[in-house]
Amino acid sequence: MQSDSATQGATAAPVVSVIIATYNRSRPLRHAIQSVCDSTFPDWELIVVGDACTDDTAQCVSSFDDPRIRFVNLPERCGDQSGPNNHGVALSRGRYVAFLNHDDLYLPDHLAACVSELKSSGADLVWVPCAIAHPRSVPDRERPFSFALLGVPATLEYSPLATCLASSWVLRRELTERVGPWRSPDTIYVTPSQDWLFRAWRSGAVLRFLPAVTVIAVLAGPRPGSYARPVSVEHELLAQWLREDPGCREHILEEAAVNEAMGHFLSYRYPTLRSLVRILLRPVYGLLTRVGIHPLSLPIALVFGRRGSVVRSHRKITGAD
């Protein structure tokens, strides 16, 4: 493992730079790093940026003993992903840049599939749907998780109404220069990742959807206090299941397809207030988009009232403060 002070010119630049922003989550982080190491695409560097970590994150990263992996710990805490990710981009050397949230996992073919799509399509950024893992309320050893897909647009083109997790992106380095840094959540209503992606789209970048499920996420928000616990049972169970079950991808796709069909049926038969409001606000969303304002800023402002409230609420629920 290289330190931040290592001479970057000592080795040839990798094809892909993967950036992980992290804060005191060494146990889930270990699985995220391992998922990069298990990639079928070998020409990468991994830059793990700690948001002033005070736990054993440095030891976790160094235990991999891989020269492609570097760790740097910021001296002062930012409190969100924007600062660490901007620092990681500044340190990166790859032709392409990818992000991986510290509690998400790449499937082995993620980088290979996205780089291939970027090369063949000429797009500036490729994103894939994420499989969101929900532990079952009733334990099932063979299928311990239920899955839903996140980041699937309605028309296979980018829509700011579809949440595309940063873990699902791979992009050309030039796009980071065109769009600029991730903005602090205190200056925006939506999350920094969705703000950055919206700005990339507004800049005229070609964003291409790749319909391949190659990223798995265990969301922290639905698990109160998850950041305050040193061990994540969900990640331990998920990593074990992925190692032991060669047919896990098929199970994921089956679960996601069934859950998606059920969701469509229920929303058609029993429309929720949220879906009705979204339909009524569609013209307003379109107007906001045309003037360069992320359309989800409106409902967030109405509910929370202040910029940065989404990130602050997430930190409070998960115990990240």
XYZ file of C-alpha atoms in Angstrom:
321
model
C 0.000 0.000 0.000
C 1.309 3.451 -0.877
C 1.035 6.420 1.446
C -0.260 9.770 0.262
C 3.308 11.029 0.120
C 4.391 8.333 -2.306
C 5.740 9.559 -5.613
C 2.903 9.301 -8.076
C 5.216 9.084 -11.050
C 6.904 5.930 -9.761
C 4.485 3.705 -11.657
C 2.519 4.027 -14.874
C -0.859 5.698 -14.556
C -3.710 3.182 -14.182
C -6.708 3.060 -16.480
C -9.234 3.555 -13.645
C -8.972 5.457 -10.384
C -11.494 4.260 -7.790
C -12.184 6.661 -4.920
C -13.698 5.651 -1.586
C -14.649 8.333 0.936
C -14.928 6.899 4.437
C -15.405 7.777 8.083
C -14.872 5.303 10.933
C -16.454 2.325 9.174
C -13.524 -0.057 8.877
C -15.555 -3.273 8.944
C -17.881 -2.469 6.014
C -14.969 -0.677 4.311
C -13.010 -3.923 4.263
C -15.690 -5.537 2.125
C -15.842 -2.544 -0.241
C -12.062 -2.682 -0.760
C -12.164 -6.444 -1.259
C -14.802 -6.022 -3.954
C -12.381 -3.779 -5.885
C -9.558 -6.276 -5.410
C -11.824 -9.020 -6.794
C -12.431 -7.052 -9.992
C -11.825 -8.837 -13.287
C -10.403 -5.533 -14.553
C -6.907 -5.362 -12.996
C -5.612 -1.961 -14.156
C -6.880 0.241 -11.332
C -5.724 2.279 -8.389
C -7.790 2.659 -5.252
C -7.631 5.873 -3.227
C -9.291 5.636 0.174
C -9.815 9.088 1.697
C -10.640 9.239 5.385
C -12.776 12.117 6.630
C -10.494 12.611 9.662
C -10.990 8.989 10.752
C -10.169 8.165 14.360
C -10.643 4.375 14.284
C -8.528 1.606 12.738
C -9.267 2.574 9.125
C -5.560 3.033 8.312
C -4.771 -0.471 9.569
C -7.720 -1.881 7.637
C -6.457 -0.413 4.371
C -2.809 -1.363 4.964
C -3.772 -4.977 5.698
C -4.467 -5.510 1.987
C -0.786 -4.932 1.213
C -1.553 -4.015 -2.391
C 0.580 -1.364 -4.138
C -2.478 -0.227 -6.086
C -4.149 0.961 -2.869
C -3.430 4.272 -1.138
C -4.877 5.825 1.994
C -4.926 9.444 3.073
C -6.682 10.785 6.144
C -7.878 14.383 6.019
C -6.745 16.461 9.029
C -10.175 18.046 9.554
C -13.592 16.485 9.134
C -15.896 17.625 6.346
C -18.889 15.630 7.549
C -19.952 14.437 4.095
C -18.565 12.872 0.919
C -17.840 16.079 -0.979
C -14.508 16.940 0.661
C -12.985 13.423 0.589
C -14.169 12.770 -2.959
C -12.746 16.064 -4.211
C -9.431 15.203 -2.533
C -9.493 11.760 -4.108
C -10.098 13.188 -7.569
C -7.149 15.557 -7.090
C -4.896 12.603 -6.220
C -6.184 10.301 -8.963
C -4.164 9.465 -12.075
C -6.499 7.251 -14.079
C -7.976 7.888 -17.509
C -11.345 7.082 -15.935
C -12.662 7.871 -12.447
C -15.036 5.751 -10.390
C -16.512 6.234 -6.944
C -17.458 3.579 -4.412
C -19.343 4.360 -1.231
C -17.685 2.687 1.736
C -20.701 0.494 2.407
C -21.317 -0.591 -1.199
C -19.828 -3.475 -3.184
C -18.748 -3.893 -6.793
C -19.509 -7.179 -8.466
C -16.357 -8.487 -10.211
C -17.293 -7.331 -13.729
C -18.389 -3.783 -12.814
C -15.262 -1.897 -13.905
C -14.728 -4.033 -17.012
C -18.320 -3.568 -18.178
C -18.343 0.192 -17.598
C -14.959 0.858 -19.194
C -15.965 -1.212 -22.219
C -19.200 0.788 -22.537
C -17.352 4.103 -22.245
C -14.939 3.087 -24.988
C -17.533 1.700 -27.382
C -20.179 4.401 -26.894
C -17.971 7.478 -26.528
C -20.084 8.571 -23.545
C -18.649 10.830 -20.864
C -20.189 8.862 -17.998
C -21.768 5.449 -17.649
C -23.973 4.401 -14.760
C -25.599 1.109 -13.843
C -28.570 0.202 -11.654
C -27.682 -0.617 -8.043
C -29.148 -3.634 -6.321
C -30.298 -2.422 -2.910
C -30.034 -5.249 -0.387
C -32.706 -5.449 2.324
C -32.181 -8.149 4.967
C -35.265 -10.342 5.239
C -37.382 -10.032 8.355
C -37.564 -13.855 8.442
C -34.055 -15.397 8.112
C -33.455 -17.415 4.955
C -30.010 -18.985 4.637
C -30.225 -19.555 0.885
C -31.634 -16.114 0.095
C -30.825 -13.838 3.042
C -31.685 -10.592 1.246
C -34.508 -9.105 -0.747
C -33.459 -6.754 -3.546
C -34.780 -3.704 -5.358
C -33.127 -1.696 -8.122
C -32.160 1.950 -7.767
C -31.050 4.271 -10.547
C -33.194 2.935 -13.392
C -34.546 5.847 -15.488
C -37.986 5.793 -17.085
C -36.699 6.126 -20.667
C -33.119 4.743 -20.430
C -31.875 8.339 -20.448
C -30.699 10.336 -17.462
C -33.454 11.837 -15.340
C -32.782 13.927 -12.225
C -35.802 12.232 -10.641
C -33.958 8.882 -10.595
C -31.383 8.546 -7.822
C -28.147 7.214 -9.290
C -25.728 6.375 -6.480
C -22.153 7.518 -7.061
C -21.026 3.886 -6.677
C -22.751 3.193 -9.996
C -20.773 5.748 -12.031
C -17.609 5.426 -14.104
C -16.600 8.569 -16.006
C -13.911 10.135 -18.114
C -11.383 12.241 -16.221
C -12.082 15.277 -18.422
C -15.627 15.402 -17.061
C -14.361 16.120 -13.545
C -12.583 19.182 -14.938
C -15.627 20.332 -16.900
C -18.125 20.008 -14.034
C -15.836 21.028 -11.198
C -15.746 19.780 -7.605
C -18.519 18.236 -5.562
C -20.330 21.030 -3.738
C -20.808 21.121 0.008
C -24.299 20.038 1.109
C -24.619 23.311 3.014
C -24.934 25.102 -0.341
C -27.507 22.806 -1.977
C -30.762 21.020 -1.167
C -30.076 17.655 -2.811
C -27.135 15.428 -1.912
C -23.707 16.368 -3.333
C -23.628 13.297 -5.581
C -26.985 14.015 -7.229
C -26.088 17.687 -7.562
C -22.818 16.796 -9.318
C -24.533 14.386 -11.707
C -27.211 16.962 -12.533
C -24.524 19.571 -13.248
C -22.687 17.088 -15.491
C -25.860 16.519 -17.482
C -26.548 20.257 -17.699
C -23.011 20.805 -19.020
C -23.903 18.786 -22.110
C -22.100 15.611 -21.051
C -23.320 12.362 -22.559
C -24.573 10.184 -19.699
C -25.253 6.592 -20.731
C -27.267 4.015 -18.827
C -25.816 0.504 -18.869
C -28.573 -1.977 -17.899
C -26.290 -4.355 -16.012
C -26.612 -4.882 -12.267
C -22.983 -4.743 -11.144
C -23.182 -2.839 -7.829
C -24.787 -3.869 -4.535
C -25.639 -1.350 -1.830
C -26.765 -1.707 1.770
C -28.268 1.689 2.520
C -27.394 3.166 5.895
C -30.394 5.495 6.172
C -33.015 2.755 6.758
C -30.824 1.294 9.553
C -30.874 3.774 12.474
C -27.578 3.937 14.350
C -25.760 1.878 11.726
C -22.716 4.183 11.691
C -22.454 4.098 15.473
C -21.984 0.308 15.480
C -18.457 -0.934 14.665
C -19.770 -4.144 13.107
C -22.320 -4.361 10.307
C -24.063 -7.728 10.447
C -25.654 -6.981 7.073
C -22.317 -6.545 5.319
C -20.795 -9.612 6.936
C -23.764 -11.707 5.859
C -23.851 -10.232 2.356
C -20.118 -10.767 1.772
C -20.382 -14.379 2.951
C -23.385 -15.012 0.711
C -21.616 -13.558 -2.336
C -18.556 -15.737 -1.673
C -20.484 -18.959 -1.145
C -23.277 -18.729 -3.704
C -22.124 -18.738 -7.350
C -25.698 -18.079 -8.431
C -26.136 -14.951 -6.323
C -26.483 -12.632 -9.336
C -29.391 -14.681 -10.684
C -31.048 -14.562 -7.267
C -30.562 -10.793 -7.124
C -32.140 -10.287 -10.537
C -35.056 -12.596 -9.733
C -35.789 -10.822 -6.463
C -35.488 -7.388 -8.054
C -37.749 -8.322 -10.978
C -40.486 -9.732 -8.733
C -40.329 -6.801 -6.312
C -40.411 -4.316 -9.187
C -43.472 -6.002 -10.723
C -45.248 -6.014 -7.369
C -44.420 -2.346 -6.868
C -45.835 -1.401 -10.278
C -49.011 -3.364 -9.595
C -49.531 -1.768 -6.199
C -48.834 1.754 -7.456
C -51.335 1.230 -10.292
C -54.065 -0.235 -8.079
C -53.354 1.855 -4.995
C -51.583 5.091 -5.943
C -49.853 6.748 -2.997
C -50.063 10.402 -2.084
C -46.388 10.737 -2.981
C -46.925 9.407 -6.506
C -49.942 11.675 -7.030
C -47.981 14.719 -5.844
C -45.149 13.827 -8.192
C -47.556 13.687 -11.125
C -49.068 17.052 -10.209
C -45.621 18.618 -9.811
C -44.262 17.267 -13.092
C -44.672 20.595 -14.974
C -42.933 22.417 -12.107
C -40.091 19.893 -12.132
C -39.662 20.469 -15.849
C -39.497 24.231 -15.378
C -36.913 23.969 -12.595
C -34.781 21.652 -14.714
C -34.835 24.065 -17.665
C -33.532 26.916 -15.494
C -30.760 24.775 -14.006
C -32.260 23.917 -10.598
C -32.356 20.283 -9.564
C -36.097 19.494 -9.493
C -35.918 17.553 -6.218
C -34.733 20.734 -4.528
C -38.382 21.824 -4.352
C -39.836 18.951 -2.293
C -36.726 18.824 -0.120
C -36.981 22.560 0.564
C -40.676 22.194 1.382
C -40.074 19.303 3.788
C -36.772 20.290 5.406
C -36.611 24.031 4.767
C -32.823 24.410 4.744
C -29.941 23.530 2.473
C -27.928 20.554 3.641
C -30.816 19.170 5.690
C -30.819 15.805 3.870
C -27.191 15.117 4.783
C -27.624 16.394 8.339
C -30.698 14.211 8.802
C -28.804 11.183 7.444
C -25.927 11.795 9.851
C -28.306 12.061 12.790
C -30.254 8.894 11.915
C -27.171 6.763 11.242
C -25.146 8.079 14.185
C -22.398 9.480 11.967
C -22.015 12.675 14.054
